[in-house]
mmCIF file of C-alpha atoms in Angstrom:
data_model
loop_
_atom_site.group_PDB
_atom_site.id
_atom_site.type_symbol
_atom_site.label_atom_id
_atom_site.label_comp_id
_atom_site.label_asym_id
_atom_site.label_seq_id
_atom_site.Cartn_x
_atom_site.Cartn_y
_atom_site.Cartn_z
ATOM 1 C CA UNK R 25 0.000 0.000 0.000
ATOM 2 C CA UNK R 26 0.895 3.634 -0.329
ATOM 3 C CA UNK R 27 0.324 4.960 3.177
ATOM 4 C CA UNK R 28 0.161 8.607 4.203
ATOM 5 C CA UNK R 29 1.289 9.002 7.823
ATOM 6 C CA UNK R 30 0.214 12.225 9.525
ATOM 7 C CA UNK R 31 2.088 13.096 12.697
ATOM 8 C CA UNK R 32 4.937 10.898 11.482
ATOM 9 C CA UNK R 33 7.507 12.534 13.785
ATOM 10 C CA UNK R 34 5.350 11.940 16.868
ATOM 11 C CA UNK R 35 6.358 9.409 19.493
ATOM 12 C CA UNK R 36 4.187 6.702 17.906
ATOM 13 C CA UNK R 37 5.217 7.666 14.384
ATOM 14 C CA UNK R 38 8.866 7.056 15.213
ATOM 15 C CA UNK R 39 8.061 3.396 15.820
ATOM 16 C CA UNK R 40 5.501 3.018 13.028
ATOM 17 C CA UNK R 41 7.698 4.130 10.122
ATOM 18 C CA UNK R 42 10.251 1.279 10.472
ATOM 19 C CA UNK R 43 7.398 -1.225 10.765
ATOM 20 C CA UNK R 44 5.758 -0.016 7.545
ATOM 21 C CA UNK R 45 9.037 0.035 5.643
ATOM 22 C CA UNK R 46 9.809 -3.508 6.808
ATOM 23 C CA UNK R 47 6.454 -4.600 5.351
ATOM 24 C CA UNK R 48 7.371 -3.092 2.003
ATOM 25 C CA UNK R 49 4.766 -0.331 2.085
ATOM 26 C CA UNK R 50 5.421 2.936 0.276
ATOM 27 C CA UNK R 51 5.298 5.582 2.987
ATOM 28 C CA UNK R 52 4.726 9.318 2.683
ATOM 29 C CA UNK R 53 5.429 10.830 6.096
ATOM 30 C CA UNK R 54 3.960 14.241 6.917
ATOM 31 C CA UNK R 55 5.474 16.550 9.505
ATOM 32 C CA UNK R 56 5.721 20.276 10.179
ATOM 33 C CA UNK R 57 9.530 19.943 10.020
ATOM 34 C CA UNK R 58 11.676 18.710 7.155
ATOM 35 C CA UNK R 59 13.351 15.285 7.420
ATOM 36 C CA UNK R 60 15.650 13.265 5.188
ATOM 37 C CA UNK R 61 14.086 10.721 2.821
ATOM 38 C CA UNK R 62 15.062 7.035 2.903
ATOM 39 C CA UNK R 63 14.307 3.913 0.899
ATOM 40 C CA UNK R 64 10.544 3.533 0.769
ATOM 41 C CA UNK R 65 10.050 6.690 2.812
ATOM 42 C CA UNK R 66 9.331 10.182 1.516
ATOM 43 C CA UNK R 67 8.913 13.127 3.873
ATOM 44 C CA UNK R 68 6.561 16.007 3.094
ATOM 45 C CA UNK R 69 5.919 19.136 5.127
ATOM 46 C CA UNK R 70 2.308 19.711 6.059
ATOM 47 C CA UNK R 71 -0.319 20.085 8.757
ATOM 48 C CA UNK R 72 -4.016 19.309 9.026
ATOM 49 C CA UNK R 73 -6.402 20.386 7.698
ATOM 50 C CA UNK R 74 -5.391 23.132 5.249
ATOM 51 C CA UNK R 75 -1.669 22.708 4.636
ATOM 52 C CA UNK R 76 -1.450 19.159 3.381
ATOM 53 C CA UNK R 77 0.664 17.670 0.570
ATOM 54 C CA UNK R 78 -0.924 15.943 -2.412
ATOM 55 C CA UNK R 79 -2.602 12.722 -1.269
ATOM 56 C CA UNK R 80 -4.360 11.774 -4.505
ATOM 57 C CA UNK R 81 -2.511 8.447 -4.818
ATOM 58 C CA UNK R 82 -2.665 7.331 -1.197
ATOM 59 C CA UNK R 83 -4.406 4.050 -0.386
ATOM 60 C CA UNK R 84 -4.522 4.474 3.383
ATOM 61 C CA UNK R 85 -4.060 7.178 6.004
ATOM 62 C CA UNK R 86 -2.583 6.808 9.471
ATOM 63 C CA UNK R 87 -3.107 9.865 11.651
ATOM 64 C CA UNK R 88 -1.392 10.582 14.945
ATOM 65 C CA UNK R 89 -2.253 14.262 14.687
ATOM 66 C CA UNK R 90 -5.355 16.027 16.019
ATOM 67 C CA UNK R 91 -8.359 13.830 15.293
ATOM 68 C CA UNK R 92 -10.666 16.853 15.219
ATOM 69 C CA UNK R 93 -8.899 18.110 12.066
ATOM 70 C CA UNK R 94 -8.894 14.797 10.202
ATOM 71 C CA UNK R 95 -12.572 14.613 9.206
ATOM 72 C CA UNK R 96 -12.692 18.067 7.522
ATOM 73 C CA UNK R 97 -9.657 17.162 5.411
ATOM 74 C CA UNK R 98 -11.125 13.818 4.343
ATOM 75 C CA UNK R 99 -14.493 15.462 3.651
ATOM 76 C CA UNK R 100 -12.798 17.901 1.259
ATOM 77 C CA UNK R 101 -12.030 15.007 -1.115
ATOM 78 C CA UNK R 102 -8.279 15.630 -0.950
ATOM 79 C CA UNK R 103 -7.573 11.884 -0.699
ATOM 80 C CA UNK R 104 -9.994 10.283 -3.173
ATOM 81 C CA UNK R 105 -8.244 6.896 -3.323
ATOM 82 C CA UNK R 106 -8.094 6.273 0.419
ATOM 83 C CA UNK R 107 -10.035 3.205 1.521
ATOM 84 C CA UNK R 108 -8.565 2.762 5.030
ATOM 85 C CA UNK R 109 -7.980 5.169 7.921
ATOM 86 C CA UNK R 110 -6.399 4.342 11.281
ATOM 87 C CA UNK R 111 -5.950 7.127 13.820
ATOM 88 C CA UNK R 112 -5.435 7.760 17.508
ATOM 89 C CA UNK R 113 -7.677 9.559 19.945
ATOM 90 C CA UNK R 114 -7.157 9.159 23.707
ATOM 91 C CA UNK R 115 -8.730 7.508 26.725
ATOM 92 C CA UNK R 116 -8.968 11.085 27.998
ATOM 93 C CA UNK R 117 -12.153 11.213 25.944
ATOM 94 C CA UNK R 118 -13.662 9.189 28.804
ATOM 95 C CA UNK R 119 -11.490 9.890 31.839
ATOM 96 C CA UNK R 120 -11.573 13.700 31.627
ATOM 97 C CA UNK R 121 -15.180 14.258 30.602
ATOM 98 C CA UNK R 122 -16.056 15.252 34.213
ATOM 99 C CA UNK R 123 -12.687 16.783 35.151
ATOM 100 C CA UNK R 124 -12.478 19.621 37.678
ATOM 101 C CA UNK R 125 -10.542 21.556 35.029
ATOM 102 C CA UNK R 126 -12.679 23.211 32.336
ATOM 103 C CA UNK R 127 -9.880 22.957 29.769
ATOM 104 C CA UNK R 128 -9.670 19.198 30.316
ATOM 105 C CA UNK R 129 -13.447 18.836 29.968
ATOM 106 C CA UNK R 130 -13.269 20.745 26.687
ATOM 107 C CA UNK R 131 -10.436 18.518 25.458
ATOM 108 C CA UNK R 132 -12.483 15.400 26.230
ATOM 109 C CA UNK R 133 -15.486 16.848 24.400
ATOM 110 C CA UNK R 134 -13.321 17.765 21.415
ATOM 111 C CA UNK R 135 -11.903 14.232 21.223
ATOM 112 C CA UNK R 136 -15.349 12.673 21.259
ATOM 113 C CA UNK R 137 -16.619 15.145 18.652
ATOM 114 C CA UNK R 138 -13.596 14.372 16.482
ATOM 115 C CA UNK R 139 -14.236 10.641 16.719
ATOM 116 C CA UNK R 140 -17.893 11.081 15.783
ATOM 117 C CA UNK R 141 -17.073 13.384 12.859
ATOM 118 C CA UNK R 142 -14.465 10.955 11.557
ATOM 119 C CA UNK R 143 -16.900 8.038 11.700
ATOM 120 C CA UNK R 144 -19.610 10.004 9.881
ATOM 121 C CA UNK R 145 -17.232 11.291 7.197
ATOM 122 C CA UNK R 146 -15.668 7.896 6.544
ATOM 123 C CA UNK R 147 -19.011 6.152 6.353
ATOM 124 C CA UNK R 148 -20.286 8.760 3.902
ATOM 125 C CA UNK R 149 -17.203 8.248 1.719
ATOM 126 C CA UNK R 150 -17.095 4.443 2.165
ATOM 127 C CA UNK R 151 -13.759 4.509 3.971
ATOM 128 C CA UNK R 152 -13.044 1.829 6.558
ATOM 129 C CA UNK R 153 -11.944 3.507 9.788
ATOM 130 C CA UNK R 154 -10.480 2.475 13.131
ATOM 131 C CA UNK R 155 -9.788 4.694 16.141
ATOM 132 C CA UNK R 156 -7.261 3.627 18.777
ATOM 133 C CA UNK R 157 -7.741 5.162 22.232
ATOM 134 C CA UNK R 158 -4.451 4.842 24.163
ATOM 135 C CA UNK R 159 -3.910 5.440 27.840
ATOM 136 C CA UNK R 160 -0.763 7.277 29.015
ATOM 137 C CA UNK R 161 1.858 6.873 26.238
ATOM 138 C CA UNK R 162 5.622 6.618 26.798
ATOM 139 C CA UNK R 163 8.697 5.244 25.067
ATOM 140 C CA UNK R 164 10.271 7.937 22.867
ATOM 141 C CA UNK R 165 11.124 10.605 25.429
ATOM 142 C CA UNK R 166 8.847 13.234 23.876
ATOM 143 C CA UNK R 167 5.644 12.656 25.851
ATOM 144 C CA UNK R 168 4.385 15.453 28.073
ATOM 145 C CA UNK R 169 3.632 13.309 31.093
ATOM 146 C CA UNK R 170 6.352 10.999 32.441
ATOM 147 C CA UNK R 171 9.404 12.119 30.428
ATOM 148 C CA UNK R 172 9.473 15.723 31.761
ATOM 149 C CA UNK R 173 9.215 14.365 35.315
ATOM 150 C CA UNK R 174 12.048 11.909 34.686
ATOM 151 C CA UNK R 175 14.381 14.449 33.092
ATOM 152 C CA UNK R 176 13.626 17.046 35.763
ATOM 153 C CA UNK R 177 14.447 14.507 38.469
ATOM 154 C CA UNK R 178 17.742 13.648 36.787
ATOM 155 C CA UNK R 179 18.727 17.303 36.695
ATOM 156 C CA UNK R 180 17.744 17.974 40.303
ATOM 157 C CA UNK R 181 18.701 14.517 41.663
ATOM 158 C CA UNK R 182 15.373 14.601 43.504
ATOM 159 C CA UNK R 183 12.266 12.641 42.471
ATOM 160 C CA UNK R 184 8.892 13.848 43.825
ATOM 161 C CA UNK R 185 6.672 10.845 44.661
ATOM 162 C CA UNK R 186 3.007 11.783 45.028
ATOM 163 C CA UNK R 187 0.966 9.095 46.714
ATOM 164 C CA UNK R 188 -1.884 7.645 44.721
ATOM 165 C CA UNK R 189 -4.048 4.525 44.776
ATOM 166 C CA UNK R 190 -5.593 4.938 41.316
ATOM 167 C CA UNK R 191 -4.543 2.335 38.779
ATOM 168 C CA UNK R 192 -2.473 3.314 35.751
ATOM 169 C CA UNK R 193 -1.766 1.395 32.543
ATOM 170 C CA UNK R 194 1.101 3.096 30.656
ATOM 171 C CA UNK R 195 1.345 1.906 27.049
ATOM 172 C CA UNK R 196 4.563 1.898 25.016
ATOM 173 C CA UNK R 197 4.381 3.867 21.766
ATOM 174 C CA UNK R 198 5.697 0.869 19.822
ATOM 175 C CA UNK R 199 2.743 -1.242 20.958
ATOM 176 C CA UNK R 200 0.407 1.397 19.503
ATOM 177 C CA UNK R 201 2.422 1.285 16.271
ATOM 178 C CA UNK R 202 2.000 -2.505 16.264
ATOM 179 C CA UNK R 203 -1.758 -2.114 16.754
ATOM 180 C CA UNK R 204 -1.832 0.387 13.890
ATOM 181 C CA UNK R 205 -0.277 -2.010 11.400
ATOM 182 C CA UNK R 206 -2.619 -4.765 12.580
ATOM 183 C CA UNK R 207 -5.632 -2.482 12.108
ATOM 184 C CA UNK R 208 -4.535 -1.658 8.545
ATOM 185 C CA UNK R 209 -4.705 -5.366 7.727
ATOM 186 C CA UNK R 210 -7.783 -6.410 9.727
ATOM 187 C CA UNK R 211 -11.250 -5.911 8.197
ATOM 188 C CA UNK R 212 -12.888 -6.807 11.544
ATOM 189 C CA UNK R 213 -11.351 -3.663 13.077
ATOM 190 C CA UNK R 214 -13.254 -1.364 10.709
ATOM 191 C CA UNK R 215 -15.808 0.873 12.386
ATOM 192 C CA UNK R 216 -14.322 0.267 15.840
ATOM 193 C CA UNK R 217 -13.060 2.519 18.637
ATOM 194 C CA UNK R 218 -10.490 0.302 20.369
ATOM 195 C CA UNK R 219 -8.977 1.113 23.792
ATOM 196 C CA UNK R 220 -5.294 0.307 24.180
ATOM 197 C CA UNK R 221 -3.430 0.293 27.460
ATOM 198 C CA UNK R 222 -0.227 -1.308 28.581
ATOM 199 C CA UNK R 223 -0.015 -4.943 29.577
ATOM 200 C CA UNK R 224 0.115 -4.147 33.279
ATOM 201 C CA UNK R 225 -2.030 -2.192 35.710
ATOM 202 C CA UNK R 226 -0.262 -0.604 38.679
ATOM 203 C CA UNK R 227 -0.989 2.130 41.189
ATOM 204 C CA UNK R 228 -0.021 5.664 40.245
ATOM 205 C CA UNK R 229 2.412 5.641 43.186
ATOM 206 C CA UNK R 230 4.115 2.473 41.929
ATOM 207 C CA UNK R 231 4.236 3.891 38.388
ATOM 208 C CA UNK R 232 6.209 6.914 39.602
ATOM 209 C CA UNK R 233 8.438 4.683 41.734
ATOM 210 C CA UNK R 234 9.291 2.547 38.691
ATOM 211 C CA UNK R 235 10.135 5.622 36.630
ATOM 212 C CA UNK R 236 12.529 6.676 39.401
ATOM 213 C CA UNK R 237 14.156 3.230 39.495
ATOM 214 C CA UNK R 238 14.651 3.315 35.720
ATOM 215 C CA UNK R 239 16.746 6.482 35.736
ATOM 216 C CA UNK R 240 20.428 6.402 34.861
ATOM 217 C CA UNK R 241 21.355 8.691 37.770
ATOM 218 C CA UNK R 242 20.674 8.389 41.481
ATOM 219 C CA UNK R 243 17.811 10.514 42.795
ATOM 220 C CA UNK R 244 16.547 11.214 46.294
ATOM 221 C CA UNK R 245 12.921 10.052 46.698
ATOM 222 C CA UNK R 246 10.774 12.906 47.982
ATOM 223 C CA UNK R 247 7.298 11.795 49.095
ATOM 224 C CA UNK R 248 4.734 14.550 48.506
ATOM 225 C CA UNK R 249 2.103 14.658 51.298
ATOM 226 C CA UNK R 250 -1.584 15.029 50.537
ATOM 227 C CA UNK R 251 -1.857 18.428 52.229
ATOM 228 C CA UNK R 252 0.818 19.814 49.906
ATOM 229 C CA UNK R 253 -0.961 18.383 46.873
ATOM 230 C CA UNK R 254 -4.132 20.069 48.109
ATOM 231 C CA UNK R 255 -2.349 23.409 48.331
ATOM 232 C CA UNK R 256 -0.958 22.932 44.815
ATOM 233 C CA UNK R 257 -4.421 22.145 43.453
ATOM 234 C CA UNK R 258 -5.835 25.282 45.086
ATOM 235 C CA UNK R 259 -3.023 27.505 43.825
ATOM 236 C CA UNK R 260 -2.533 26.100 40.303
ATOM 237 C CA UNK R 261 -5.784 25.580 38.361
ATOM 238 C CA UNK R 262 -4.218 23.345 35.697
ATOM 239 C CA UNK R 263 -2.958 20.997 38.446
ATOM 240 C CA UNK R 264 -6.422 20.341 39.850
ATOM 241 C CA UNK R 265 -7.357 17.721 37.284
ATOM 242 C CA UNK R 266 -4.209 15.571 37.547
ATOM 243 C CA UNK R 267 -4.136 15.787 41.358
ATOM 244 C CA UNK R 268 -7.818 14.900 41.648
ATOM 245 C CA UNK R 269 -7.222 11.753 39.571
ATOM 246 C CA UNK R 270 -4.392 10.301 41.688
ATOM 247 C CA UNK R 271 -6.885 7.948 43.358
ATOM 248 C CA UNK R 272 -8.930 7.344 40.188
ATOM 249 C CA UNK R 273 -8.342 4.342 37.913
ATOM 250 C CA UNK R 274 -7.208 5.414 34.415
ATOM 251 C CA UNK R 275 -7.159 2.103 32.602
ATOM 252 C CA UNK R 276 -8.294 0.458 29.381
ATOM 253 C CA UNK R 277 -9.977 -2.841 28.601
ATOM 254 C CA UNK R 278 -7.564 -4.595 26.225
ATOM 255 C CA UNK R 279 -9.965 -7.440 25.401
ATOM 256 C CA UNK R 280 -11.112 -5.867 22.077
ATOM 257 C CA UNK R 281 -7.475 -5.127 21.204
ATOM 258 C CA UNK R 282 -6.510 -8.767 21.653
ATOM 259 C CA UNK R 283 -9.669 -10.163 20.061
ATOM 260 C CA UNK R 284 -9.729 -7.905 16.993
ATOM 261 C CA UNK R 285 -6.049 -7.190 16.398
ATOM 262 C CA UNK R 286 -4.184 -9.939 18.228
ATOM 263 C CA UNK R 287 -2.021 -7.375 20.021
ATOM 264 C CA UNK R 288 -0.846 -7.953 23.584
ATOM 265 C CA UNK R 289 1.028 -4.853 24.896
ATOM 266 C CA UNK R 290 4.119 -5.163 27.064
ATOM 267 C CA UNK R 291 4.317 -4.643 30.815
ATOM 268 C CA UNK R 292 5.634 -1.376 32.231
ATOM 269 C CA UNK R 293 9.326 -2.277 32.414
ATOM 270 C CA UNK R 294 10.775 1.066 31.351
ATOM 271 C CA UNK R 295 14.470 1.884 31.170
ATOM 272 C CA UNK R 296 16.314 5.205 31.044
ATOM 273 C CA UNK R 297 16.163 5.353 27.241
ATOM 274 C CA UNK R 298 12.382 5.780 27.415
ATOM 275 C CA UNK R 299 12.769 9.286 28.854
ATOM 276 C CA UNK R 300 15.479 10.661 26.568
ATOM 277 C CA UNK R 301 14.597 12.482 23.363
ATOM 278 C CA UNK R 302 16.652 11.078 20.458
#
């Protein structure tokens, strides 16, 4: 297939491109920045929805960019030969719908609206579509959740450890790339929104403790008491949502992932390379 990959320089895209090239697919990778071409891989600069390269000859689209912008571009007829679309949304579409933070509630609403618009557009144009909803993503050092914490701790040699009983299910970006390739090849995955979490559920406190143990430098563990978290939530509005969810389970049911795609994500056994941007 000739596959157009949007968000190709994202953390998931970095793992997907080698997988597609190994399959022998012709890949056109789209990014806001310029990159060097390689065998079977052509880079184009672009961004959804109005600054896209020519996609007239593409057979399939993989999108790791904003899902809300994908449907308008497809509806414009810019990719008339596309018969398959696989894209990512987020489990935040469910977990943040009742957040204490208005911006998080709006993000959750936007994700759900984007999913619905994509489904309607694809069905109108007879395009098979699959949406993957990952939990917390890690693995390439460019996420905005665990990697900044890890790198900050390495610089300061101190690792803050907030207590939390809520379950977490971090998913490696390469496992999402694996699910993407499986979805491209699996007719049963068409018309499905598929959750994808890591292969292990652990408390938020244990998740942070494992990140600390994975670091290449020694850090002093610094437990953060609940009263201090409460003060932070009161003083910093954008912190209210994350702090309020420390005791809330943020997990995914991987049964559809295994049943439809045959993908079994890895456990959370991170090493220091997961937090460094290459």
